[in-house]
PDB file of C-alpha atoms and ligand atoms in Angstrom:
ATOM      1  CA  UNK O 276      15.423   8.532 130.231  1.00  0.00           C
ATOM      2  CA  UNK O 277      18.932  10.194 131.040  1.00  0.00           C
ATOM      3  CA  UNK O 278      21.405   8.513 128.689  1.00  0.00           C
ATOM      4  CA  UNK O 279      25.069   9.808 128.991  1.00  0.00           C
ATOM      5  CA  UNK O 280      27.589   9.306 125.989  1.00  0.00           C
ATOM      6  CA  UNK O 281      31.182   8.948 127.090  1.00  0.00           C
ATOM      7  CA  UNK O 282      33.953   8.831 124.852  1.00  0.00           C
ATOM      8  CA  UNK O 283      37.444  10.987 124.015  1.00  0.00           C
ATOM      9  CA  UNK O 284      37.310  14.327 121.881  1.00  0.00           C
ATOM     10  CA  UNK O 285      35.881  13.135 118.335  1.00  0.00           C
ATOM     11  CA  UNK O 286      34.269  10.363 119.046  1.00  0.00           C
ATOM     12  CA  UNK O 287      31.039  11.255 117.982  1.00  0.00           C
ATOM     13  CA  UNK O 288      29.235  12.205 120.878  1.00  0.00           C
ATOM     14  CA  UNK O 289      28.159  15.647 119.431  1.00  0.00           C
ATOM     15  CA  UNK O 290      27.113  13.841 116.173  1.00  0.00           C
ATOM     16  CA  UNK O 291      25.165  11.042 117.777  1.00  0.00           C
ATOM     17  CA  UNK O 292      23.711  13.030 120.512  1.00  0.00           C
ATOM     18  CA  UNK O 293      22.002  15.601 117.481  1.00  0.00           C
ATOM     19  CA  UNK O 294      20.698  12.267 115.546  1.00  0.00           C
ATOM     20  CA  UNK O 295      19.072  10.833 119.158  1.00  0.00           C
ATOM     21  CA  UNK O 296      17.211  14.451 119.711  1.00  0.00           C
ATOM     22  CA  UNK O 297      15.813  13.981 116.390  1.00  0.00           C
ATOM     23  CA  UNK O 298      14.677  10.317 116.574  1.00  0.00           C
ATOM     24  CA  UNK O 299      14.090  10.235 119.996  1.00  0.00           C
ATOM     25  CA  UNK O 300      12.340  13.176 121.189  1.00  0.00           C
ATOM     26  CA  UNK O 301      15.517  13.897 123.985  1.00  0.00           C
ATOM     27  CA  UNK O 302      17.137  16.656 124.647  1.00  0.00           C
ATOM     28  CA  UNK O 303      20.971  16.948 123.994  1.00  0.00           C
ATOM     29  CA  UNK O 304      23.149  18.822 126.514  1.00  0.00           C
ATOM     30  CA  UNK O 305      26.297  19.626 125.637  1.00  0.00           C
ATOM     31  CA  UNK O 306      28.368  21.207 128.402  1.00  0.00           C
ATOM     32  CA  UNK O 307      31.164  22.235 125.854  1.00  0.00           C
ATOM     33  CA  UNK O 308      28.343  23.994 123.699  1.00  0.00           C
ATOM     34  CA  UNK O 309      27.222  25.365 126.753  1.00  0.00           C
ATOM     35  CA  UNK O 310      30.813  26.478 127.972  1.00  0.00           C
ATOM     36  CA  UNK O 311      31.190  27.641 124.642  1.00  0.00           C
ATOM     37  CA  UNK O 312      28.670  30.093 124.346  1.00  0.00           C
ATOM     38  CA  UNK O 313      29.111  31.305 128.092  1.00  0.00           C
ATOM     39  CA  UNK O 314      32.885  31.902 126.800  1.00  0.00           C
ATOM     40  CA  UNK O 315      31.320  34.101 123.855  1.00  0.00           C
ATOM     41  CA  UNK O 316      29.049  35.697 125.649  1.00  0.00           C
ATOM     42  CA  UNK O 317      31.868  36.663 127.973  1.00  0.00           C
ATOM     43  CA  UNK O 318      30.077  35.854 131.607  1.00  0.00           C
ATOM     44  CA  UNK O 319      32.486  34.904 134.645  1.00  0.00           C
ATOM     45  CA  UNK O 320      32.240  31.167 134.161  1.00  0.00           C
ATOM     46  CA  UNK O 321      33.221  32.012 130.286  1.00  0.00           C
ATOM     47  CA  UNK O 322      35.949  33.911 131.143  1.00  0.00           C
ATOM     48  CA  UNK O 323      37.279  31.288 133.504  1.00  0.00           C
ATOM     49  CA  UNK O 324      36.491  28.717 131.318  1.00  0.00           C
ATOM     50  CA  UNK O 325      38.047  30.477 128.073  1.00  0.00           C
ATOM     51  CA  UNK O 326      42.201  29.763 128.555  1.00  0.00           C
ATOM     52  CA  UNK O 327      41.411  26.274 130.088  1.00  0.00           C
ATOM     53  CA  UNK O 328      39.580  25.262 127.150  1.00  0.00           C
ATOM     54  CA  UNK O 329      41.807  26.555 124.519  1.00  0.00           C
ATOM     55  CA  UNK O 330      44.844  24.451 126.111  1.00  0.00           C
ATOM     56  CA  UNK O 331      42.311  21.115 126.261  1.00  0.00           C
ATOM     57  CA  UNK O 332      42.250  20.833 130.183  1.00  0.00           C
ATOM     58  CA  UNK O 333      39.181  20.154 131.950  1.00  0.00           C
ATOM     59  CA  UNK O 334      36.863  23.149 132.922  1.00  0.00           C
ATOM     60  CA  UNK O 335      36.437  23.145 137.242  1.00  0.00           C
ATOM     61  CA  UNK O 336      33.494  20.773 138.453  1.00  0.00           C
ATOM     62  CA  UNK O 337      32.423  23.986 140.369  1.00  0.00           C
ATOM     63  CA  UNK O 338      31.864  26.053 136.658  1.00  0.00           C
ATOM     64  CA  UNK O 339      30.522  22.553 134.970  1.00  0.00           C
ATOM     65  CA  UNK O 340      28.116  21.852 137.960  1.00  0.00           C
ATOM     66  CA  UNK O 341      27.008  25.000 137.722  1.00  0.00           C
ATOM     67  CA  UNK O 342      25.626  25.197 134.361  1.00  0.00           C
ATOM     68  CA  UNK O 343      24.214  21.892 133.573  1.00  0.00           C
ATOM     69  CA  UNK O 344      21.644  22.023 136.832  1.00  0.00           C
ATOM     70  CA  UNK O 345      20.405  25.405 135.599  1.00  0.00           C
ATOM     71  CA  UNK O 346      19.864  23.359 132.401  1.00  0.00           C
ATOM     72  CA  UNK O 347      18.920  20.092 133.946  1.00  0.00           C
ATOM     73  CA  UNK O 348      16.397  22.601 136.254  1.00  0.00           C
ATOM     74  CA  UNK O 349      14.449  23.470 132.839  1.00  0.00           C
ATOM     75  CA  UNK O 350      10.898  22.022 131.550  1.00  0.00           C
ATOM     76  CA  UNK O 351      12.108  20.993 128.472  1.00  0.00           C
ATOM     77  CA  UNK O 352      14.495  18.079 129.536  1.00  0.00           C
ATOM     78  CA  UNK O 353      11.690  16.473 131.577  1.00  0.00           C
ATOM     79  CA  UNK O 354      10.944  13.846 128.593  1.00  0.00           C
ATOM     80  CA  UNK O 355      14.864  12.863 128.717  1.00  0.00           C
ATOM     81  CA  UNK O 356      18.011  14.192 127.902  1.00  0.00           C
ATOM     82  CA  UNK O 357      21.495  12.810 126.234  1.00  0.00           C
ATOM     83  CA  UNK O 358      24.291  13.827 128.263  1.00  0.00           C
ATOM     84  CA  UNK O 359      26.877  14.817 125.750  1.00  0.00           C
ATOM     85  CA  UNK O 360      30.527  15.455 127.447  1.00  0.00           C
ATOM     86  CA  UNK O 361      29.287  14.719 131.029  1.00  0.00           C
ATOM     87  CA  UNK O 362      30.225  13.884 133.227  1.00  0.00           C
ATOM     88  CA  UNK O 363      33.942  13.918 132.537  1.00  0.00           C
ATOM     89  CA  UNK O 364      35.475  13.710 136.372  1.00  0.00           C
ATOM     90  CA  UNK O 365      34.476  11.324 139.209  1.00  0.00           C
ATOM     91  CA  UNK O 366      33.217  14.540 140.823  1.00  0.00           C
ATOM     92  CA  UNK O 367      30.746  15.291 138.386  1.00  0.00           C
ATOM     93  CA  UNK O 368      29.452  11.582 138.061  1.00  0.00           C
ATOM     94  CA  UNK O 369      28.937  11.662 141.810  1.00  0.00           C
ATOM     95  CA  UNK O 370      27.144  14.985 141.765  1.00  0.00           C
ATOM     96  CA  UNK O 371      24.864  13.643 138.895  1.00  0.00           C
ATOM     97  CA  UNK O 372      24.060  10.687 140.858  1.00  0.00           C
ATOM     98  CA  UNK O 373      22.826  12.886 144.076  1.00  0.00           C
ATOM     99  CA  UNK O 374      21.004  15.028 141.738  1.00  0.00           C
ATOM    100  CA  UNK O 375      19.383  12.486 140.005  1.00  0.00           C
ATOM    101  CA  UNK O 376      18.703  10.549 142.875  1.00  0.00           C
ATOM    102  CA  UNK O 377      16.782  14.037 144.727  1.00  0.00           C
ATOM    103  CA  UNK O 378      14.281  13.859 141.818  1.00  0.00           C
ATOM    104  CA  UNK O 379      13.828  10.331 142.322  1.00  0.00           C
ATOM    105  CA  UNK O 380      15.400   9.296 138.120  1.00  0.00           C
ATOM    106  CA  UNK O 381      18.678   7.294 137.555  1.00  0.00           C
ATOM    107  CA  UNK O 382      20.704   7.075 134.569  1.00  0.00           C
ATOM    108  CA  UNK O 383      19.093   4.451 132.318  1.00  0.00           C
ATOM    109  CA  UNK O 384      21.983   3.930 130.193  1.00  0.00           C
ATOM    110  CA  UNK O 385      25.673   5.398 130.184  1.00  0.00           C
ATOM    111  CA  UNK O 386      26.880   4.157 126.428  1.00  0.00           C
ATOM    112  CA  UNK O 387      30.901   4.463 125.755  1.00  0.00           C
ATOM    113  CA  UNK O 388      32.077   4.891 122.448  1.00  0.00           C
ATOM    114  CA  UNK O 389      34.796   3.027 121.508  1.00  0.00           C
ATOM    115  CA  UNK O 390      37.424   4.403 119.134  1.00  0.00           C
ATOM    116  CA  UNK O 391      40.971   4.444 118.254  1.00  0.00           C
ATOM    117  CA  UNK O 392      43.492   7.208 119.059  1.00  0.00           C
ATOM    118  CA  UNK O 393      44.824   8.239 116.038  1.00  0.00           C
ATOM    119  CA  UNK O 394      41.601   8.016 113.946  1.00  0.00           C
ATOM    120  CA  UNK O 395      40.186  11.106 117.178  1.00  0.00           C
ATOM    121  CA  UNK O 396      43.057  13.233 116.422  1.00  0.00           C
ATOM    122  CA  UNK O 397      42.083  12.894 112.482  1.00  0.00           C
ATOM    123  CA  UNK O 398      38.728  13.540 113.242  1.00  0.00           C
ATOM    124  CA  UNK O 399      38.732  16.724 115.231  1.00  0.00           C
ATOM    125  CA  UNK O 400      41.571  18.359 113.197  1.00  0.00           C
ATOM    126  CA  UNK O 401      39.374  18.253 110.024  1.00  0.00           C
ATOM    127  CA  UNK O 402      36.285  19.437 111.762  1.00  0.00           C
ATOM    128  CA  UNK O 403      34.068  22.463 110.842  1.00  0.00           C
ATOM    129  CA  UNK O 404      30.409  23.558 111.628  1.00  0.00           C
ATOM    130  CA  UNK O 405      27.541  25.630 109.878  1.00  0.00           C
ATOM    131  CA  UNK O 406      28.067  28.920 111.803  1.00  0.00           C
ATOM    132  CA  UNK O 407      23.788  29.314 111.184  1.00  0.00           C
ATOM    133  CA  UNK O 408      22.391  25.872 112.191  1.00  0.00           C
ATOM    134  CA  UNK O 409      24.986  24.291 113.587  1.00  0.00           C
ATOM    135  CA  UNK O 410      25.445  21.250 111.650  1.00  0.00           C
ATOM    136  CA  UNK O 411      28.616  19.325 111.912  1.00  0.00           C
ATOM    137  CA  UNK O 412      31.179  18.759 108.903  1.00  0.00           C
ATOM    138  CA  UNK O 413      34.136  17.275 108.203  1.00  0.00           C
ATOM    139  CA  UNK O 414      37.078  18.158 105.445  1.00  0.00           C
ATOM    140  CA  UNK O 415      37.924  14.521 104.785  1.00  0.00           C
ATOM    141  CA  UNK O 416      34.628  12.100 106.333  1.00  0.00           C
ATOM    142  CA  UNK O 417      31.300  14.548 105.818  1.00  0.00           C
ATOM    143  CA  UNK O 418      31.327  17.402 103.190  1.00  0.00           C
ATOM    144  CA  UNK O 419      28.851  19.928 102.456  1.00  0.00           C
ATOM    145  CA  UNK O 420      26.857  18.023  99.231  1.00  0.00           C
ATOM    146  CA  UNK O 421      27.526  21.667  97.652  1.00  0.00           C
ATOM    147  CA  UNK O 422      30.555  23.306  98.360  1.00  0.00           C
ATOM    148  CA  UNK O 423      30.535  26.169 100.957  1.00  0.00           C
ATOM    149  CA  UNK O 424      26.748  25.725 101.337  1.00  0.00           C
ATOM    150  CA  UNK O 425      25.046  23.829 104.537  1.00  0.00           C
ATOM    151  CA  UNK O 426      23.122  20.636 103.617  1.00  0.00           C
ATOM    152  CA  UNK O 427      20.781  21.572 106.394  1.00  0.00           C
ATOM    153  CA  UNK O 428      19.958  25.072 106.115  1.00  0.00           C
ATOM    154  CA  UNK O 429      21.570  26.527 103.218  1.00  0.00           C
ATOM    155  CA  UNK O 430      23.879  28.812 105.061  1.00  0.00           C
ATOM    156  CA  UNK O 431      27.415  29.828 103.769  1.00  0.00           C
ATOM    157  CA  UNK O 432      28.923  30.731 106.891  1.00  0.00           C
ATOM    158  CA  UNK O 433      31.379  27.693 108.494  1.00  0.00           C
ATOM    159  CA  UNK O 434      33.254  27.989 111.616  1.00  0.00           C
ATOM    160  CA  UNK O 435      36.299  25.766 113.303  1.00  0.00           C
ATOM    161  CA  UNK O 436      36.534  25.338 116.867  1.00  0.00           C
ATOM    162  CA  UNK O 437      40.065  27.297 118.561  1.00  0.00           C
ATOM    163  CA  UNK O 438      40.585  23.906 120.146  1.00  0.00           C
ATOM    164  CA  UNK O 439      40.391  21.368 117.063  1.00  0.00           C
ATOM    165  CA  UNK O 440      43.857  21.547 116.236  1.00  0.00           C
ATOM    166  CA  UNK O 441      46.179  18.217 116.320  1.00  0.00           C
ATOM    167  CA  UNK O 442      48.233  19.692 119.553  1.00  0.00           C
ATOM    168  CA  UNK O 443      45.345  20.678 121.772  1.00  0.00           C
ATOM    169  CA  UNK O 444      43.457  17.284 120.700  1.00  0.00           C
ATOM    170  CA  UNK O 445      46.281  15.423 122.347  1.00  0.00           C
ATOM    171  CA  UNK O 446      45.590  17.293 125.351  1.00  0.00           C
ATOM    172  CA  UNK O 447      41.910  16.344 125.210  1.00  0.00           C
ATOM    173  CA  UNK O 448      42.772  13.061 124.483  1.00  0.00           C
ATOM    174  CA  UNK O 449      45.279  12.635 127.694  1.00  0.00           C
ATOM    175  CA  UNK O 450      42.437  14.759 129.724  1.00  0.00           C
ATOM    176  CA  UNK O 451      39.978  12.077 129.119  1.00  0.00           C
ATOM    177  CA  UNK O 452      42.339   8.851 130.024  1.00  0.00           C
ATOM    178  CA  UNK O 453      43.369  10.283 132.916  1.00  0.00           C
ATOM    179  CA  UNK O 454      39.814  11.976 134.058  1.00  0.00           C
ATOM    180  CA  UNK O 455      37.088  10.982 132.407  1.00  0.00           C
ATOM    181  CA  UNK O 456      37.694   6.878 131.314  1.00  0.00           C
ATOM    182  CA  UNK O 457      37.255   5.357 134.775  1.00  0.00           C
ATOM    183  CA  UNK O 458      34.103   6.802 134.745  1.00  0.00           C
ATOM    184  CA  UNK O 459      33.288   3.411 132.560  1.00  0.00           C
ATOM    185  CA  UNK O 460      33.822   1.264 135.728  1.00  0.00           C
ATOM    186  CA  UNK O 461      31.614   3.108 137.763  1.00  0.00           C
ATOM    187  CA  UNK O 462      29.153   2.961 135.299  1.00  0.00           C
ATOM    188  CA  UNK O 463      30.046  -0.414 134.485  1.00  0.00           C
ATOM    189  CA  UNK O 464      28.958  -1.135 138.329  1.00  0.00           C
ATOM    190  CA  UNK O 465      25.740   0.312 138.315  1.00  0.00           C
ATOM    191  CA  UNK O 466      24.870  -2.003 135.594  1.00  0.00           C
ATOM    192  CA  UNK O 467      24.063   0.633 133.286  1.00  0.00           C
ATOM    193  CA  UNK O 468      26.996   0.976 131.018  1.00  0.00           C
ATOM    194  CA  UNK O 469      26.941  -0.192 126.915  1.00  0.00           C
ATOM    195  CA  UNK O 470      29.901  -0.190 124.703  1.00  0.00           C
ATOM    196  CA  UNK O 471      29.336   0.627 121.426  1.00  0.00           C
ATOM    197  CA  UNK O 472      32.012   0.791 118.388  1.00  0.00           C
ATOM    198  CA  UNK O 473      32.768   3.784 117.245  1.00  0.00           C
ATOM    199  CA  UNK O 474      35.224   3.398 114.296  1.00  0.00           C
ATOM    200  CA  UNK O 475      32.244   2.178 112.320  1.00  0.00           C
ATOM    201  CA  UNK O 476      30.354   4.469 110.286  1.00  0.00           C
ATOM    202  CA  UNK O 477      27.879   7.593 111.545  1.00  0.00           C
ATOM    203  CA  UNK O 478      24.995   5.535 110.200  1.00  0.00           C
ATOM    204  CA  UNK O 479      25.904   2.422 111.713  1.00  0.00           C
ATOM    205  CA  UNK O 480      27.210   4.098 115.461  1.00  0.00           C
ATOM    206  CA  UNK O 481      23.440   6.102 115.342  1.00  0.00           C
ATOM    207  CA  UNK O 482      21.503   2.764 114.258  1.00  0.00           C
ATOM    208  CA  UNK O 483      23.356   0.936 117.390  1.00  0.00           C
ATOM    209  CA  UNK O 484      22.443   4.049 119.560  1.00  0.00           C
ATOM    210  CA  UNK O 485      18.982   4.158 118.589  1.00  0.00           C
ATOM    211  CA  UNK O 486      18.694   0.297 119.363  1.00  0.00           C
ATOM    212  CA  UNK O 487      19.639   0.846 122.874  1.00  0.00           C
ATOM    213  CA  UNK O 488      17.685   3.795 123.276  1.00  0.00           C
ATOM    214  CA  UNK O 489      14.728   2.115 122.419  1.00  0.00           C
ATOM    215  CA  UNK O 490      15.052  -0.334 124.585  1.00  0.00           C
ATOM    216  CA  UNK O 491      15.151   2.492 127.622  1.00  0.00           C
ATOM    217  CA  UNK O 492      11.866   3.764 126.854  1.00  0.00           C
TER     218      UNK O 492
HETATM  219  P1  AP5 B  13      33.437  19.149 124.130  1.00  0.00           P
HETATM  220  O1  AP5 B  13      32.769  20.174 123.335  1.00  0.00           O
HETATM  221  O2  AP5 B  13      32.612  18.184 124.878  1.00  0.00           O
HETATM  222  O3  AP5 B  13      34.475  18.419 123.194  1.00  0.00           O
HETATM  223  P2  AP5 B  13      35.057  16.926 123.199  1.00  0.00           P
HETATM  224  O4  AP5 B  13      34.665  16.007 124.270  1.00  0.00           O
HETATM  225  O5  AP5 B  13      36.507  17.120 123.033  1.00  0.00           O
HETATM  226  O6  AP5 B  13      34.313  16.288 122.069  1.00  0.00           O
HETATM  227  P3  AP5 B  13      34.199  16.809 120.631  1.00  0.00           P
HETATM  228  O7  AP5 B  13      33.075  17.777 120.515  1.00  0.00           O
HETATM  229  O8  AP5 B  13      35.537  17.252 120.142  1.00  0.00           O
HETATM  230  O9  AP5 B  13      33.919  15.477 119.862  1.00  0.00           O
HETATM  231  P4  AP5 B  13      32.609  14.597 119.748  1.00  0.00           P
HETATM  232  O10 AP5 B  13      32.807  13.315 120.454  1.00  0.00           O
HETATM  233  O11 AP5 B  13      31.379  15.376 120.054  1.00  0.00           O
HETATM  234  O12 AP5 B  13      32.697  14.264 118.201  1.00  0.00           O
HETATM  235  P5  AP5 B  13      31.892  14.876 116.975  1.00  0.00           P
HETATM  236  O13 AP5 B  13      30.526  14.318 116.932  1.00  0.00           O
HETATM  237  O14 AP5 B  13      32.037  16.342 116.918  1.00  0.00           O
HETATM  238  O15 AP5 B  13      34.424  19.845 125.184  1.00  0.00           O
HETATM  239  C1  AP5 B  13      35.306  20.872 124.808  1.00  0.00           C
HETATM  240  C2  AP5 B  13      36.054  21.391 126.024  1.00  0.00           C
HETATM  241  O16 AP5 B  13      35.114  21.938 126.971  1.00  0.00           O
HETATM  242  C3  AP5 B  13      36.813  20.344 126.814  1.00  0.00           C
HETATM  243  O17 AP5 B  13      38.103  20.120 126.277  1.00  0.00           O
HETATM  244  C4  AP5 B  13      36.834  20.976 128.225  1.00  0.00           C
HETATM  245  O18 AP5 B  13      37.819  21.963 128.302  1.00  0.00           O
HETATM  246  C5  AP5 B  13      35.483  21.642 128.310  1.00  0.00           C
HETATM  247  N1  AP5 B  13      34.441  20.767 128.897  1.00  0.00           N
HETATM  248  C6  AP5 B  13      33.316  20.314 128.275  1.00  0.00           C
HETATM  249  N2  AP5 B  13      32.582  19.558 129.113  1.00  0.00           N
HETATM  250  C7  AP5 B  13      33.266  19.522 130.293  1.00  0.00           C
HETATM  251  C8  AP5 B  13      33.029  18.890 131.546  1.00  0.00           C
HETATM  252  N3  AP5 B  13      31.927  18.104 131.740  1.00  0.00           N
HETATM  253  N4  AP5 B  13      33.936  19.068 132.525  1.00  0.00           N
HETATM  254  C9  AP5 B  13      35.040  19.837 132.337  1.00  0.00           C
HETATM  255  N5  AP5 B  13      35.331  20.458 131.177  1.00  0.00           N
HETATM  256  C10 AP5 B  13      34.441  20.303 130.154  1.00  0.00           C
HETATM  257  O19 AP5 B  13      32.715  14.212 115.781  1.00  0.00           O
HETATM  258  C11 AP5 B  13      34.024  14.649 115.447  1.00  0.00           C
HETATM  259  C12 AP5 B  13      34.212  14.656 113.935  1.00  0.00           C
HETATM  260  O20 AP5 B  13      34.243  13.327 113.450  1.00  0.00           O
HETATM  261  C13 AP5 B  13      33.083  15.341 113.202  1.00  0.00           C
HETATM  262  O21 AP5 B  13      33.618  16.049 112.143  1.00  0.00           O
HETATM  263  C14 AP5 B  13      32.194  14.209 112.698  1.00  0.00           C
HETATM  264  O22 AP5 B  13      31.536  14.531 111.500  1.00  0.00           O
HETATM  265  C15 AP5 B  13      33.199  13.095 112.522  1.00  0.00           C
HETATM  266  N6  AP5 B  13      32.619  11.803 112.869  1.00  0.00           N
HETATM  267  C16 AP5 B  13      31.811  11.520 113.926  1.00  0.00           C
HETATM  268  N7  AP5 B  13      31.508  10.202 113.945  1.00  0.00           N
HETATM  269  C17 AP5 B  13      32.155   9.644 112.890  1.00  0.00           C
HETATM  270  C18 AP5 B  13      32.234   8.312 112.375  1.00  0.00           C
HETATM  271  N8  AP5 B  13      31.572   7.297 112.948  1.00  0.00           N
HETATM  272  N9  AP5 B  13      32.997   8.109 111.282  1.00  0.00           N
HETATM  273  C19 AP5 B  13      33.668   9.140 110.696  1.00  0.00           C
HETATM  274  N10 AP5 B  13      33.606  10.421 111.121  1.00  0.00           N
HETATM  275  C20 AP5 B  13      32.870  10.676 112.210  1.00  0.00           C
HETATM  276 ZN1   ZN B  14      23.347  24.997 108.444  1.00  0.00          ZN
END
């Protein structure tokens, strides 16, 4: 299945989306990872995606579109893939749609996470990832069990994001109300859209995910 999470900066979707490729045996795809590493590997997209980024705007359709049907073009998504951070204009849902639609699959579920303002700024400001596996962290809501030393992999190497400060998360924030949140009523009129509350704890937001999930396949 093709199951998109929506929601503002720090809502979980990166968190979630790693626990459903585990469980579920889908694929996550990340367009900010993605954007991310085209910005370190300094390609044109990168480099036009770099400044836009860093001041919490929205990346061009053109740039996004671009990347995510190379991706989506690969054999490994064919078993089903969780949309993390896309789409995020009405542009993009569109172009999913068509795409979608030309290999004859729709989405089976778009699932909005539902979370509070203040508590996303919190959450992204304290936010820090294993620089070897990847694993997400937080300073105040999900420490390393050791200090300094990965849970997941043992590495002692931790990295912060240049856009996970409390300024440029306001951005974000203001980015996705404007851009990205009446995406939910389109959704909402395929039939296909699930609200899900996420102020409640990682283990309770994944066992809600993986319920609906389920269900899709
Ligand atoms: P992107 O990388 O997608 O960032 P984002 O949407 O701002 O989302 P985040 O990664 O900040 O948050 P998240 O919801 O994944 O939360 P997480 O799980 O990490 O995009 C970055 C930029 O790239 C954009 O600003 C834009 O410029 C560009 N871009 C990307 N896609 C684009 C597109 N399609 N079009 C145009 N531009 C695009 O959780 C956050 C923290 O909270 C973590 O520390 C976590 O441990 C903690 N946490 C998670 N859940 C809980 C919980 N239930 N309780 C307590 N703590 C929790
Ligand atoms: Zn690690």
């Amino acid at each position: 299945p093709v199951v998109i999470l929506l929601g503002p900066p720090g809502a979980g979707k990166g968190t979630q989306a790693r626990r459903l490729e585990e469980g579920h045996g889908l694929v996550q795809l990340s367009t900010g990872d993605m954007l991310r590493a085209a910005v370190a590997a300094g390609t044109p997209a990168g480099l036009a995606a770099k400044s836009v980024m860093e001041a919490g705007g929205l990346v061009s359709d053109e740039i996004v579109l671009a990347i995510l049907s190379d991706r989506m073009a690969q054999p490994d998504v064919a078993a089903g893939v969780i949309l993390d951070g896309f789409p995020r204009t009405a542009g993009q849902a569109a172009a999913l749609d068509d795409m979608l639609a030309a290999a004859g699959q729709c989405v089976g579920a778009a699932i909005s996470l539902e979370v509070d303002d203040e508590a996303m700024i919190a959450r992204v400001a304290g936010r820090f990832t294993c620089g070897r596996c990847g694993e997400g962290y937080h300073d105040q809501f999900k420490q390393t069990r050791q200090e300094g030393v990965c849970d997941k992999c043992g590495g002692t190497e931790f990295k912060r994001r240049a856009d996970d400060n409390a300024e440029t998360a306001r951005e974000r924030l203001k980015a996705y109300h404007d851009q990205t949140a009446p995406l939910i009523a389109h959704y909402e009129s395929m039939g296909v859209l699930q609200r899900v509350d996420a102020m409640a704890s990682i283990e309770e937001v994944a066992g809600a995910l993986g319920q609906l999930v389920s269900a899709l396949s």
